[in-house]
Amino acid sequence: MLIRSTWTLTVSEPALLPRAYHLELVKELHRRLNLEIGSEVVPSVSFSGIQGFYQVSKDFQTFTPDEFYTLSLSGLQENAAKAIASLNLSPSLEFLGAKFDIINREDEITSYEQLYTELVANEPEPVRRFYIKFTTPTAFAQGSAHLALPVPHQMFRSWLERWNHFAPVYLGSDELIAYLSQAVLLKHHKIQTRSHQLPRAYVNGFVGQVTLQIPYRTDALLANVANLLVQYSHYAGTGIKTRLGMGQTIVKLD
């Protein structure tokens, strides 16, 4: 089972949160989910933070009553997905002295088997262009540093590692990444760097839109596997620290 749940939030009065609120909110949500945090090598939950317009002043963010906000949680493994499906945040979410009212919830539910069957096993007509939007800072581990660029090799490696860790269908490893790196082109991007604040540091990442292109000469099976991993990114997120609000990914097809 795979799930991505998105709540729409409002505030009735201005809510002030520290810029590094993500860890406290993640802890509170995991407590409600009855899941441990930080014990997994590959996190089974990805988290968006609270997205929408807010005012920034030094180390704080102010959320205002005239705006709508969203909060997303994705479960990449059966226990996590079931816990998210059962999570009831209504009527409000309160933490660090702030109160957000819940006004809507949307669930997107699928499974690894369903994604693989529909996008690969049934041999559909290949999708060869993908429009991907990174809504929270996205970066990749590069030795002891971080790479804040949408490099296809890094994106597909990130998605494939999560897929192979959780899915019952193994797709391949370094050889597949090598094929995908040669076949998938970064056609266009409109990105900017943005920092993601953590309790004791910050990480630079990129946000914005990216277009990936697969040439028509590329084998249909390889194109379909690429499509599978791109669609999976909507649940898994991209890159590092997805459980702390980084790497949230939205996919649109041509």
Short mmCIF file of C-alpha atoms in Angstrom, two decimals:
data_model
loop_
_atom_site.label_atom_id
_atom_site.label_comp_id
_atom_site.label_asym_id
_atom_site.label_seq_id
_atom_site.Cartn_x
_atom_site.Cartn_y
_atom_site.Cartn_z
CA MET A 1 0.00 0.00 0.00
CA LEU A 2 1.11 3.55 -0.84
CA ILE A 3 -0.66 6.68 0.35
CA ARG A 4 -0.23 10.41 0.06
CA SER A 5 -2.60 12.33 2.30
CA THR A 6 -2.94 16.10 2.03
CA TRP A 7 -4.72 18.29 4.57
CA THR A 8 -5.85 21.86 3.88
CA LEU A 9 -5.29 24.13 6.87
CA THR A 10 -6.24 27.63 7.97
CA VAL A 11 -5.55 29.73 11.04
CA SER A 12 -8.12 31.92 12.78
CA GLU A 13 -5.40 34.22 14.11
CA PRO A 14 -1.75 34.77 13.12
CA ALA A 15 0.39 31.75 14.06
CA LEU A 16 4.08 32.23 14.83
CA LEU A 17 6.44 29.27 14.44
CA PRO A 18 10.24 29.00 14.51
CA ARG A 19 11.75 28.38 11.08
CA ALA A 20 13.05 25.04 12.39
CA TYR A 21 9.57 23.86 13.44
CA HIS A 22 9.72 20.83 11.13
CA LEU A 23 11.33 18.47 13.63
CA GLU A 24 8.78 19.21 16.37
CA LEU A 25 5.89 18.77 13.96
CA VAL A 26 7.34 15.51 12.61
CA LYS A 27 7.73 14.21 16.17
CA GLU A 28 4.13 15.13 16.99
CA LEU A 29 2.80 13.47 13.84
CA HIS A 30 4.83 10.30 14.43
CA ARG A 31 3.52 10.21 18.00
CA ARG A 32 -0.03 10.32 16.65
CA LEU A 33 0.84 7.68 14.06
CA ASN A 34 2.39 5.50 16.76
CA LEU A 35 5.54 5.21 14.64
CA GLU A 36 9.17 5.54 15.69
CA ILE A 37 11.13 8.37 14.12
CA GLY A 38 14.77 8.14 13.11
CA SER A 39 15.14 4.38 13.48
CA GLU A 40 14.92 3.56 9.75
CA VAL A 41 17.82 3.68 7.32
CA VAL A 42 15.32 4.50 4.56
CA PRO A 43 12.41 6.53 5.96
CA SER A 44 8.96 5.03 5.32
CA VAL A 45 7.23 8.41 5.77
CA SER A 46 7.79 11.57 3.74
CA PHE A 47 6.52 14.88 5.03
CA SER A 48 5.92 18.25 3.37
CA GLY A 49 5.97 20.70 6.23
CA ILE A 50 3.26 23.36 6.14
CA GLN A 51 3.21 24.85 2.64
CA GLY A 52 1.74 28.15 1.55
CA PHE A 53 2.46 31.84 1.92
CA TYR A 54 3.98 32.97 5.21
CA GLN A 55 5.92 35.99 6.40
CA VAL A 56 9.53 35.51 7.50
CA SER A 57 11.15 37.56 10.23
CA LYS A 58 14.57 36.49 11.46
CA ASP A 59 14.11 33.00 12.92
CA PHE A 60 10.31 32.87 12.73
CA GLN A 61 7.52 32.33 10.22
CA THR A 62 4.07 33.90 10.57
CA PHE A 63 1.04 32.12 9.09
CA THR A 64 -1.94 34.43 8.47
CA PRO A 65 -5.75 33.98 8.55
CA ASP A 66 -6.33 35.07 4.94
CA GLU A 67 -4.32 32.15 3.47
CA PHE A 68 -4.84 28.43 2.86
CA TYR A 69 -2.03 26.02 3.76
CA THR A 70 -1.38 22.36 3.02
CA LEU A 71 0.33 19.55 4.90
CA SER A 72 1.14 16.22 3.23
CA LEU A 73 2.23 12.85 4.58
CA SER A 74 3.15 9.85 2.44
CA GLY A 75 3.51 6.26 3.62
CA LEU A 76 5.89 4.09 1.58
CA GLN A 77 5.42 0.88 3.52
CA GLU A 78 2.34 -1.02 4.69
CA ASN A 79 2.43 -0.10 8.40
CA ALA A 80 3.18 3.56 7.74
CA ALA A 81 0.55 3.80 4.98
CA LYS A 82 -2.14 2.23 7.17
CA ALA A 83 -1.24 4.51 10.08
CA ILE A 84 -1.54 7.59 7.85
CA ALA A 85 -4.84 6.35 6.40
CA SER A 86 -6.21 6.05 9.96
CA LEU A 87 -4.79 9.37 11.19
CA ASN A 88 -7.47 11.86 12.23
CA LEU A 89 -6.15 15.40 12.62
CA SER A 90 -9.58 17.06 12.77
CA PRO A 91 -10.74 19.49 13.93
CA SER A 92 -7.34 21.13 14.49
CA LEU A 93 -3.61 20.55 14.72
CA GLU A 94 -1.84 22.24 17.62
CA PHE A 95 1.90 22.33 18.35
CA LEU A 96 4.45 24.85 19.64
CA GLY A 97 1.61 27.14 20.66
CA ALA A 98 0.14 27.42 17.14
CA LYS A 99 -3.28 26.14 16.10
CA PHE A 100 -4.21 25.16 12.53
CA ASP A 101 -7.81 24.31 11.68
CA ILE A 102 -8.35 21.33 9.36
CA ILE A 103 -10.85 22.13 6.60
CA ASN A 104 -10.24 19.33 4.07
CA ARG A 105 -8.37 16.08 3.46
CA GLU A 106 -7.52 14.29 0.21
CA ASP A 107 -6.05 10.77 0.00
CA GLU A 108 -4.22 9.33 -3.00
CA ILE A 109 -3.91 5.58 -2.53
CA THR A 110 -2.27 2.95 -4.70
CA SER A 111 0.17 0.03 -4.31
CA TYR A 112 3.55 -0.98 -5.67
CA GLU A 113 1.93 -3.85 -7.56
CA GLN A 114 -0.67 -1.56 -9.12
CA LEU A 115 1.90 1.02 -10.22
CA TYR A 116 4.18 -1.66 -11.70
CA THR A 117 1.32 -3.44 -13.50
CA GLU A 118 -0.20 -0.29 -14.99
CA LEU A 119 3.03 1.48 -15.94
CA VAL A 120 5.37 -1.38 -16.89
CA ALA A 121 3.88 -4.91 -17.03
CA ASN A 122 0.91 -3.90 -19.23
CA GLU A 123 3.37 -2.36 -21.73
CA PRO A 124 1.57 0.96 -22.18
CA GLU A 125 2.53 3.51 -24.80
CA PRO A 126 5.63 5.15 -23.29
CA VAL A 127 5.48 8.61 -21.76
CA ARG A 128 8.52 10.54 -22.92
CA ARG A 129 8.21 13.92 -21.27
CA PHE A 130 7.72 14.69 -17.58
CA TYR A 131 7.02 17.98 -15.84
CA ILE A 132 8.21 17.80 -12.24
CA LYS A 133 7.74 20.45 -9.59
CA PHE A 134 9.84 20.50 -6.43
CA THR A 135 7.82 22.39 -3.83
CA THR A 136 10.24 22.18 -0.90
CA PRO A 137 14.07 22.47 -0.93
CA THR A 138 15.60 19.42 -2.63
CA ALA A 139 19.21 18.25 -2.45
CA PHE A 140 21.31 15.12 -2.78
CA ALA A 141 24.11 13.73 -0.65
CA GLN A 142 27.49 14.16 -2.33
CA GLY A 143 30.18 12.88 -0.02
CA SER A 144 30.17 15.17 3.01
CA ALA A 145 28.45 17.95 1.03
CA HIS A 146 25.05 18.48 -0.59
CA LEU A 147 24.25 18.97 -4.27
CA ALA A 148 21.37 21.41 -4.89
CA LEU A 149 20.87 20.75 -8.61
CA PRO A 150 18.28 18.60 -10.49
CA VAL A 151 20.71 16.10 -11.98
CA PRO A 152 18.74 13.17 -13.55
CA HIS A 153 21.29 10.61 -12.32
CA GLN A 154 20.79 11.75 -8.73
CA MET A 155 17.00 11.96 -9.00
CA PHE A 156 16.60 8.45 -10.40
CA ARG A 157 19.06 7.00 -7.89
CA SER A 158 17.04 8.54 -5.07
CA TRP A 159 13.74 7.10 -6.35
CA LEU A 160 15.18 3.69 -7.22
CA GLU A 161 16.78 3.21 -3.79
CA ARG A 162 13.42 3.79 -2.10
CA TRP A 163 11.54 1.62 -4.59
CA ASN A 164 13.93 -1.33 -4.20
CA HIS A 165 13.86 -1.01 -0.40
CA PHE A 166 10.07 -1.12 -0.04
CA ALA A 167 8.58 -2.64 -3.20
CA PRO A 168 8.07 -6.39 -3.75
CA VAL A 169 9.25 -5.93 -7.37
CA TYR A 170 13.02 -5.33 -7.65
CA LEU A 171 13.91 -3.10 -10.59
CA GLY A 172 17.73 -3.21 -10.68
CA SER A 173 20.56 -1.09 -9.37
CA ASP A 174 23.69 0.57 -10.78
CA GLU A 175 23.25 -0.77 -14.30
CA LEU A 176 19.69 0.57 -14.50
CA ILE A 177 20.83 3.95 -13.18
CA ALA A 178 23.53 4.03 -15.85
CA TYR A 179 20.96 3.33 -18.59
CA LEU A 180 18.55 5.94 -17.24
CA SER A 181 21.31 8.52 -16.90
CA GLN A 182 22.10 8.13 -20.60
CA ALA A 183 18.47 7.98 -21.75
CA VAL A 184 16.80 10.77 -19.74
CA LEU A 185 17.66 14.35 -20.63
CA LEU A 186 17.19 17.47 -18.55
CA LYS A 187 15.26 19.44 -21.17
CA HIS A 188 14.39 22.55 -19.19
CA HIS A 189 14.47 23.89 -15.66
CA LYS A 190 13.35 26.95 -13.79
CA ILE A 191 14.77 26.62 -10.30
CA GLN A 192 16.15 28.67 -7.46
CA THR A 193 18.04 27.81 -4.31
CA ARG A 194 16.31 27.95 -0.95
CA SER A 195 17.51 26.97 2.50
CA HIS A 196 15.72 24.46 4.71
CA GLN A 197 16.12 25.31 8.36
CA LEU A 198 16.91 22.54 10.84
CA PRO A 199 17.26 22.91 14.63
CA ARG A 200 21.05 23.37 14.58
CA ALA A 201 21.82 24.08 10.93
CA TYR A 202 20.32 24.60 7.51
CA VAL A 203 20.56 22.78 4.19
CA ASN A 204 20.55 24.48 0.80
CA GLY A 205 18.29 22.92 -1.78
CA PHE A 206 16.50 23.85 -5.00
CA VAL A 207 12.82 24.47 -5.65
CA GLY A 208 11.04 24.99 -8.96
CA GLN A 209 10.13 23.17 -12.15
CA VAL A 210 12.05 20.67 -14.23
CA THR A 211 11.22 19.04 -17.58
CA LEU A 212 12.71 15.63 -18.35
CA GLN A 213 12.74 14.23 -21.90
CA ILE A 214 13.24 10.66 -23.14
CA PRO A 215 14.24 10.45 -26.84
CA TYR A 216 11.99 8.37 -29.12
CA ARG A 217 14.88 6.05 -29.97
CA THR A 218 14.97 4.90 -26.32
CA ASP A 219 13.65 1.39 -25.69
CA ALA A 220 9.97 1.41 -24.62
CA LEU A 221 10.60 -0.78 -21.56
CA LEU A 222 13.29 1.56 -20.26
CA ALA A 223 11.00 4.56 -20.87
CA ASN A 224 8.22 2.84 -18.92
CA VAL A 225 10.54 2.07 -15.99
CA ALA A 226 11.59 5.73 -15.99
CA ASN A 227 7.91 6.72 -15.93
CA LEU A 228 7.28 4.33 -13.03
CA LEU A 229 10.03 5.92 -10.94
CA VAL A 230 8.94 9.44 -11.80
CA GLN A 231 5.35 8.65 -10.74
CA TYR A 232 6.66 7.02 -7.56
CA SER A 233 8.44 10.27 -6.64
CA HIS A 234 5.04 11.81 -5.92
CA TYR A 235 4.87 9.53 -2.87
CA ALA A 236 8.54 9.02 -2.02
CA GLY A 237 9.82 12.55 -2.48
CA THR A 238 13.29 13.24 -3.85
CA GLY A 239 16.75 13.38 -2.31
CA ILE A 240 17.71 13.80 1.33
CA LYS A 241 15.72 14.52 4.50
CA THR A 242 12.29 13.82 3.00
CA ARG A 243 11.02 12.88 6.46
CA LEU A 244 11.90 16.43 7.63
CA GLY A 245 10.10 18.30 4.86
CA MET A 246 12.63 18.36 2.02
CA GLY A 247 12.20 17.01 -1.50
CA GLN A 248 8.42 17.20 -1.91
CA THR A 249 7.68 16.33 -5.55
CA ILE A 250 4.65 16.84 -7.81
CA VAL A 251 4.50 15.23 -11.27
CA LYS A 252 2.57 16.27 -14.37
CA LEU A 253 2.60 14.36 -17.65
CA ASP A 254 2.81 15.82 -21.14
#
